[in-house]
Amino acid sequence: MSIPEERIDRLEALAREATRAGEDDRAREYVRLARRIAERHRLRLPRHFRRFTCDRCDAYLRPGVNARVRLQSGRVVVACDCGELTRYPYK
């Protein structure tokens, strides 16, 4: 695992902990920093990171707290508090 990948993983853990502690602004900064690192090093963000962050407001999503998760005909729909919807398939 390369250094940028390790740093992205660490930033995800920090964002998760900050969201759990109620520090949403700090979690957003961690998410933004992780995205910038991925762009700079031309890396894909891990699937878990992509599915639990909002593309519009960079919030780290916690289902039931700041995100709503619903199942619709073969898809998972995650709605952020800002109104952004993310859909991905499931079997």
mmCIF file of N, CA and C in Angstrom:
data_model
loop_
_atom_site.group_PDB
_atom_site.id
_atom_site.type_symbol
_atom_site.label_atom_id
_atom_site.label_comp_id
_atom_site.label_asym_id
_atom_site.label_seq_id
_atom_site.Cartn_x
_atom_site.Cartn_y
_atom_site.Cartn_z
ATOM 1 N N MET A 1 0.861 -1.178 0.000
ATOM 2 C CA MET A 1 0.000 0.000 0.000
ATOM 3 C C MET A 1 0.903 1.236 0.000
ATOM 4 N N SER A 2 0.584 2.176 -0.867
ATOM 5 C CA SER A 2 1.406 3.373 -0.989
ATOM 6 C C SER A 2 1.070 4.384 0.111
ATOM 7 N N ILE A 3 1.908 5.361 0.240
ATOM 8 C CA ILE A 3 1.720 6.379 1.275
ATOM 9 C C ILE A 3 0.425 7.159 1.070
ATOM 10 N N PRO A 4 0.089 7.613 -0.166
ATOM 11 C CA PRO A 4 -1.194 8.318 -0.329
ATOM 12 C C PRO A 4 -2.400 7.452 0.025
ATOM 13 N N GLU A 5 -2.364 6.164 -0.308
ATOM 14 C CA GLU A 5 -3.479 5.279 0.038
ATOM 15 C C GLU A 5 -3.617 5.139 1.551
ATOM 16 N N GLU A 6 -2.486 5.036 2.242
ATOM 17 C CA GLU A 6 -2.527 4.952 3.701
ATOM 18 C C GLU A 6 -3.094 6.238 4.297
ATOM 19 N N ARG A 7 -2.705 7.369 3.716
ATOM 20 C CA ARG A 7 -3.184 8.647 4.236
ATOM 21 C C ARG A 7 -4.684 8.806 4.008
ATOM 22 N N ILE A 8 -5.164 8.352 2.847
ATOM 23 C CA ILE A 8 -6.602 8.412 2.564
ATOM 24 C C ILE A 8 -7.366 7.539 3.562
ATOM 25 N N ASP A 9 -6.854 6.342 3.836
ATOM 26 C CA ASP A 9 -7.499 5.467 4.822
ATOM 27 C C ASP A 9 -7.535 6.120 6.203
ATOM 28 N N ARG A 10 -6.432 6.752 6.574
ATOM 29 C CA ARG A 10 -6.374 7.414 7.881
ATOM 30 C C ARG A 10 -7.350 8.584 7.944
ATOM 31 N N LEU A 11 -7.453 9.359 6.859
ATOM 32 C CA LEU A 11 -8.375 10.489 6.828
ATOM 33 C C LEU A 11 -9.826 10.014 6.890
ATOM 34 N N GLU A 12 -10.115 8.861 6.279
ATOM 35 C CA GLU A 12 -11.468 8.313 6.377
ATOM 36 C C GLU A 12 -11.798 7.961 7.827
ATOM 37 N N ALA A 13 -10.843 7.347 8.506
ATOM 38 C CA ALA A 13 -11.067 6.991 9.916
ATOM 39 C C ALA A 13 -11.263 8.249 10.764
ATOM 40 N N LEU A 14 -10.473 9.278 10.495
ATOM 41 C CA LEU A 14 -10.618 10.533 11.234
ATOM 42 C C LEU A 14 -11.968 11.193 10.956
ATOM 43 N N ALA A 15 -12.417 11.141 9.700
ATOM 44 C CA ALA A 15 -13.722 11.722 9.350
ATOM 45 C C ALA A 15 -14.844 10.964 10.054
ATOM 46 N N ARG A 16 -14.736 9.644 10.107
ATOM 47 C CA ARG A 16 -15.747 8.830 10.790
ATOM 48 C C ARG A 16 -15.819 9.193 12.273
ATOM 49 N N GLU A 17 -14.655 9.321 12.900
ATOM 50 C CA GLU A 17 -14.619 9.660 14.328
ATOM 51 C C GLU A 17 -15.131 11.080 14.580
ATOM 52 N N ALA A 18 -14.775 12.023 13.697
ATOM 53 C CA ALA A 18 -15.231 13.405 13.868
ATOM 54 C C ALA A 18 -16.744 13.487 13.715
ATOM 55 N N THR A 19 -17.311 12.749 12.774
ATOM 56 C CA THR A 19 -18.760 12.740 12.587
ATOM 57 C C THR A 19 -19.440 12.127 13.803
ATOM 58 N N ARG A 20 -18.868 11.058 14.326
ATOM 59 C CA ARG A 20 -19.434 10.408 15.511
ATOM 60 C C ARG A 20 -19.413 11.347 16.716
ATOM 61 N N ALA A 21 -18.386 12.217 16.784
ATOM 62 C CA ALA A 21 -18.269 13.163 17.896
ATOM 63 C C ALA A 21 -19.078 14.435 17.668
ATOM 64 N N GLY A 22 -19.734 14.551 16.504
ATOM 65 C CA GLY A 22 -20.563 15.715 16.219
ATOM 66 C C GLY A 22 -19.812 16.884 15.603
ATOM 67 N N GLU A 23 -18.577 16.675 15.178
ATOM 68 C CA GLU A 23 -17.771 17.735 14.569
ATOM 69 C C GLU A 23 -17.854 17.611 13.050
ATOM 70 N N ASP A 24 -18.994 18.019 12.489
ATOM 71 C CA ASP A 24 -19.240 17.836 11.060
ATOM 72 C C ASP A 24 -18.305 18.665 10.183
ATOM 73 N N ASP A 25 -17.960 19.880 10.608
ATOM 74 C CA ASP A 25 -17.068 20.712 9.805
ATOM 75 C C ASP A 25 -15.674 20.098 9.709
ATOM 76 N N ARG A 26 -15.202 19.539 10.807
ATOM 77 C CA ARG A 26 -13.894 18.890 10.789
ATOM 78 C C ARG A 26 -13.924 17.657 9.882
ATOM 79 N N ALA A 27 -15.016 16.905 9.925
ATOM 80 C CA ALA A 27 -15.152 15.727 9.066
ATOM 81 C C ALA A 27 -15.151 16.131 7.593
ATOM 82 N N ARG A 28 -15.815 17.247 7.269
ATOM 83 C CA ARG A 28 -15.814 17.738 5.881
ATOM 84 C C ARG A 28 -14.397 18.079 5.411
ATOM 85 N N GLU A 29 -13.614 18.675 6.276
ATOM 86 C CA GLU A 29 -12.231 19.008 5.914
ATOM 87 C C GLU A 29 -11.423 17.740 5.647
ATOM 88 N N TYR A 30 -11.633 16.714 6.454
ATOM 89 C CA TYR A 30 -10.931 15.453 6.226
ATOM 90 C C TYR A 30 -11.331 14.843 4.888
ATOM 91 N N VAL A 31 -12.614 14.897 4.561
ATOM 92 C CA VAL A 31 -13.088 14.340 3.289
ATOM 93 C C VAL A 31 -12.502 15.131 2.125
ATOM 94 N N ARG A 32 -12.515 16.447 2.212
ATOM 95 C CA ARG A 32 -11.949 17.283 1.132
ATOM 96 C C ARG A 32 -10.468 16.995 0.943
ATOM 97 N N LEU A 33 -9.742 16.868 2.044
ATOM 98 C CA LEU A 33 -8.312 16.599 1.953
ATOM 99 C C LEU A 33 -8.049 15.233 1.319
ATOM 100 N N ALA A 34 -8.832 14.231 1.680
ATOM 101 C CA ALA A 34 -8.667 12.896 1.092
ATOM 102 C C ALA A 34 -8.946 12.928 -0.410
ATOM 103 N N ARG A 35 -9.965 13.678 -0.821
ATOM 104 C CA ARG A 35 -10.272 13.776 -2.256
ATOM 105 C C ARG A 35 -9.150 14.469 -3.011
ATOM 106 N N ARG A 36 -8.580 15.517 -2.418
ATOM 107 C CA ARG A 36 -7.473 16.220 -3.070
ATOM 108 C C ARG A 36 -6.251 15.321 -3.213
ATOM 109 N N ILE A 37 -5.966 14.526 -2.202
ATOM 110 C CA ILE A 37 -4.833 13.599 -2.273
ATOM 111 C C ILE A 37 -5.055 12.585 -3.389
ATOM 112 N N ALA A 38 -6.277 12.061 -3.480
ATOM 113 C CA ALA A 38 -6.595 11.086 -4.527
ATOM 114 C C ALA A 38 -6.452 11.715 -5.909
ATOM 115 N N GLU A 39 -6.916 12.945 -6.078
ATOM 116 C CA GLU A 39 -6.783 13.618 -7.371
ATOM 117 C C GLU A 39 -5.319 13.849 -7.719
ATOM 118 N N ARG A 40 -4.563 14.321 -6.763
ATOM 119 C CA ARG A 40 -3.152 14.651 -7.005
ATOM 120 C C ARG A 40 -2.350 13.425 -7.403
ATOM 121 N N HIS A 41 -2.666 12.278 -6.800
ATOM 122 C CA HIS A 41 -1.908 11.055 -7.068
ATOM 123 C C HIS A 41 -2.622 10.112 -8.028
ATOM 124 N N ARG A 42 -3.706 10.600 -8.613
ATOM 125 C CA ARG A 42 -4.483 9.827 -9.599
ATOM 126 C C ARG A 42 -4.885 8.463 -9.049
ATOM 127 N N LEU A 43 -5.482 8.486 -7.874
ATOM 128 C CA LEU A 43 -5.961 7.265 -7.226
ATOM 129 C C LEU A 43 -7.476 7.275 -7.175
ATOM 130 N N ARG A 44 -8.050 6.095 -7.179
ATOM 131 C CA ARG A 44 -9.480 5.967 -6.927
ATOM 132 C C ARG A 44 -9.698 5.910 -5.444
ATOM 133 N N LEU A 45 -10.734 6.574 -4.989
ATOM 134 C CA LEU A 45 -11.072 6.482 -3.574
ATOM 135 C C LEU A 45 -11.654 5.098 -3.304
ATOM 136 N N PRO A 46 -11.424 4.542 -2.136
ATOM 137 C CA PRO A 46 -11.991 3.227 -1.814
ATOM 138 C C PRO A 46 -13.521 3.251 -1.900
ATOM 139 N N ARG A 47 -14.116 2.133 -2.231
ATOM 140 C CA ARG A 47 -15.569 2.044 -2.405
ATOM 141 C C ARG A 47 -16.320 2.499 -1.152
ATOM 142 N N HIS A 48 -15.870 2.065 -0.007
ATOM 143 C CA HIS A 48 -16.537 2.441 1.244
ATOM 144 C C HIS A 48 -16.512 3.960 1.424
ATOM 145 N N PHE A 49 -15.392 4.579 1.080
ATOM 146 C CA PHE A 49 -15.264 6.033 1.206
ATOM 147 C C PHE A 49 -16.216 6.740 0.245
ATOM 148 N N ARG A 50 -16.278 6.260 -0.998
ATOM 149 C CA ARG A 50 -17.155 6.890 -2.001
ATOM 150 C C ARG A 50 -18.623 6.771 -1.615
ATOM 151 N N ARG A 51 -18.996 5.643 -1.026
ATOM 152 C CA ARG A 51 -20.406 5.435 -0.711
ATOM 153 C C ARG A 51 -20.847 6.139 0.559
ATOM 154 N N PHE A 52 -19.925 6.521 1.409
ATOM 155 C CA PHE A 52 -20.291 7.175 2.658
ATOM 156 C C PHE A 52 -19.850 8.627 2.726
ATOM 157 N N THR A 53 -19.675 9.262 1.561
ATOM 158 C CA THR A 53 -19.417 10.698 1.519
ATOM 159 C C THR A 53 -20.354 11.325 0.504
ATOM 160 N N CYS A 54 -20.758 12.549 0.764
ATOM 161 C CA CYS A 54 -21.634 13.276 -0.144
ATOM 162 C C CYS A 54 -20.790 14.012 -1.175
ATOM 163 N N ASP A 55 -21.154 13.892 -2.449
ATOM 164 C CA ASP A 55 -20.407 14.563 -3.507
ATOM 165 C C ASP A 55 -20.644 16.063 -3.516
ATOM 166 N N ARG A 56 -21.798 16.488 -3.061
ATOM 167 C CA ARG A 56 -22.130 17.908 -3.106
ATOM 168 C C ARG A 56 -21.530 18.686 -1.939
ATOM 169 N N CYS A 57 -21.742 18.208 -0.713
ATOM 170 C CA CYS A 57 -21.333 18.992 0.463
ATOM 171 C C CYS A 57 -20.136 18.387 1.206
ATOM 172 N N ASP A 58 -19.588 17.272 0.728
ATOM 173 C CA ASP A 58 -18.422 16.604 1.323
ATOM 174 C C ASP A 58 -18.646 16.112 2.743
ATOM 175 N N ALA A 59 -19.895 15.893 3.131
ATOM 176 C CA ALA A 59 -20.180 15.383 4.475
ATOM 177 C C ALA A 59 -19.863 13.891 4.529
ATOM 178 N N TYR A 60 -19.382 13.429 5.672
ATOM 179 C CA TYR A 60 -19.228 11.999 5.895
ATOM 180 C C TYR A 60 -20.581 11.500 6.390
ATOM 181 N N LEU A 61 -21.193 10.582 5.657
ATOM 182 C CA LEU A 61 -22.573 10.181 5.914
ATOM 183 C C LEU A 61 -22.665 9.084 6.971
ATOM 184 N N ARG A 62 -23.596 9.277 7.898
ATOM 185 C CA ARG A 62 -23.940 8.262 8.883
ATOM 186 C C ARG A 62 -25.416 7.968 8.729
ATOM 187 N N PRO A 63 -25.760 6.772 8.241
ATOM 188 C CA PRO A 63 -27.161 6.429 8.053
ATOM 189 C C PRO A 63 -27.957 6.599 9.345
ATOM 190 N N GLY A 64 -29.087 7.271 9.221
ATOM 191 C CA GLY A 64 -29.936 7.509 10.371
ATOM 192 C C GLY A 64 -29.616 8.790 11.113
ATOM 193 N N VAL A 65 -28.454 9.375 10.859
ATOM 194 C CA VAL A 65 -28.065 10.617 11.519
ATOM 195 C C VAL A 65 -28.128 11.767 10.535
ATOM 196 N N ASN A 66 -27.296 11.716 9.474
ATOM 197 C CA ASN A 66 -27.328 12.768 8.471
ATOM 198 C C ASN A 66 -27.551 12.213 7.064
ATOM 199 N N ALA A 67 -27.997 10.957 6.986
ATOM 200 C CA ALA A 67 -28.279 10.345 5.688
ATOM 201 C C ALA A 67 -29.439 9.366 5.827
ATOM 202 N N ARG A 68 -30.200 9.254 4.750
ATOM 203 C CA ARG A 68 -31.315 8.308 4.707
ATOM 204 C C ARG A 68 -30.980 7.248 3.672
ATOM 205 N N VAL A 69 -31.129 5.993 4.016
ATOM 206 C CA VAL A 69 -30.812 4.888 3.104
ATOM 207 C C VAL A 69 -32.096 4.136 2.810
ATOM 208 N N ARG A 70 -32.391 3.958 1.528
ATOM 209 C CA ARG A 70 -33.587 3.232 1.095
ATOM 210 C C ARG A 70 -33.209 2.242 0.001
ATOM 211 N N LEU A 71 -34.001 1.180 -0.103
ATOM 212 C CA LEU A 71 -33.825 0.191 -1.169
ATOM 213 C C LEU A 71 -34.939 0.368 -2.182
ATOM 214 N N GLN A 72 -34.562 0.432 -3.467
ATOM 215 C CA GLN A 72 -35.559 0.597 -4.528
ATOM 216 C C GLN A 72 -35.189 -0.290 -5.712
ATOM 217 N N SER A 73 -35.945 -1.309 -5.949
ATOM 218 C CA SER A 73 -35.825 -2.185 -7.126
ATOM 219 C C SER A 73 -34.390 -2.385 -7.615
ATOM 220 N N GLY A 74 -33.599 -3.049 -6.811
ATOM 221 C CA GLY A 74 -32.241 -3.385 -7.229
ATOM 222 C C GLY A 74 -31.228 -2.284 -6.993
ATOM 223 N N ARG A 75 -31.609 -1.219 -6.326
ATOM 224 C CA ARG A 75 -30.698 -0.112 -6.069
ATOM 225 C C ARG A 75 -30.763 0.319 -4.613
ATOM 226 N N VAL A 76 -29.644 0.802 -4.126
ATOM 227 C CA VAL A 76 -29.594 1.446 -2.816
ATOM 228 C C VAL A 76 -29.575 2.940 -3.089
ATOM 229 N N VAL A 77 -30.450 3.688 -2.439
ATOM 230 C CA VAL A 77 -30.510 5.133 -2.612
ATOM 231 C C VAL A 77 -30.132 5.775 -1.289
ATOM 232 N N VAL A 78 -29.063 6.571 -1.315
ATOM 233 C CA VAL A 78 -28.593 7.263 -0.116
ATOM 234 C C VAL A 78 -28.862 8.747 -0.330
ATOM 235 N N ALA A 79 -29.636 9.340 0.578
ATOM 236 C CA ALA A 79 -29.974 10.756 0.496
ATOM 237 C C ALA A 79 -29.289 11.501 1.636
ATOM 238 N N CYS A 80 -28.495 12.493 1.284
ATOM 239 C CA CYS A 80 -27.819 13.335 2.273
ATOM 240 C C CYS A 80 -28.797 14.404 2.759
ATOM 241 N N ASP A 81 -28.494 15.030 3.881
ATOM 242 C CA ASP A 81 -29.330 16.120 4.386
ATOM 243 C C ASP A 81 -29.365 17.316 3.434
ATOM 244 N N CYS A 82 -28.321 17.470 2.604
ATOM 245 C CA CYS A 82 -28.288 18.606 1.678
ATOM 246 C C CYS A 82 -29.197 18.375 0.474
ATOM 247 N N GLY A 83 -29.717 17.138 0.314
ATOM 248 C CA GLY A 83 -30.622 16.837 -0.782
ATOM 249 C C GLY A 83 -30.001 16.004 -1.888
ATOM 250 N N GLU A 84 -28.708 15.770 -1.835
ATOM 251 C CA GLU A 84 -28.008 14.982 -2.846
ATOM 252 C C GLU A 84 -28.400 13.512 -2.731
ATOM 253 N N LEU A 85 -28.692 12.889 -3.861
ATOM 254 C CA LEU A 85 -29.016 11.466 -3.907
ATOM 255 C C LEU A 85 -27.886 10.705 -4.572
ATOM 256 N N THR A 86 -27.530 9.559 -4.020
ATOM 257 C CA THR A 86 -26.544 8.675 -4.615
ATOM 258 C C THR A 86 -27.191 7.313 -4.752
ATOM 259 N N ARG A 87 -27.046 6.727 -5.928
ATOM 260 C CA ARG A 87 -27.644 5.412 -6.168
ATOM 261 C C ARG A 87 -26.547 4.443 -6.602
ATOM 262 N N TYR A 88 -26.642 3.221 -6.087
ATOM 263 C CA TYR A 88 -25.750 2.169 -6.562
ATOM 264 C C TYR A 88 -26.477 0.845 -6.496
ATOM 265 N N PRO A 89 -26.115 -0.085 -7.396
ATOM 266 C CA PRO A 89 -26.854 -1.345 -7.488
ATOM 267 C C PRO A 89 -26.475 -2.332 -6.386
ATOM 268 N N TYR A 90 -27.389 -3.275 -6.158
ATOM 269 C CA TYR A 90 -27.101 -4.405 -5.289
ATOM 270 C C TYR A 90 -27.798 -5.621 -5.866
ATOM 271 N N LYS A 91 -27.335 -6.793 -5.461
ATOM 272 C CA LYS A 91 -27.948 -8.028 -5.961
ATOM 273 C C LYS A 91 -28.807 -8.640 -4.893
#
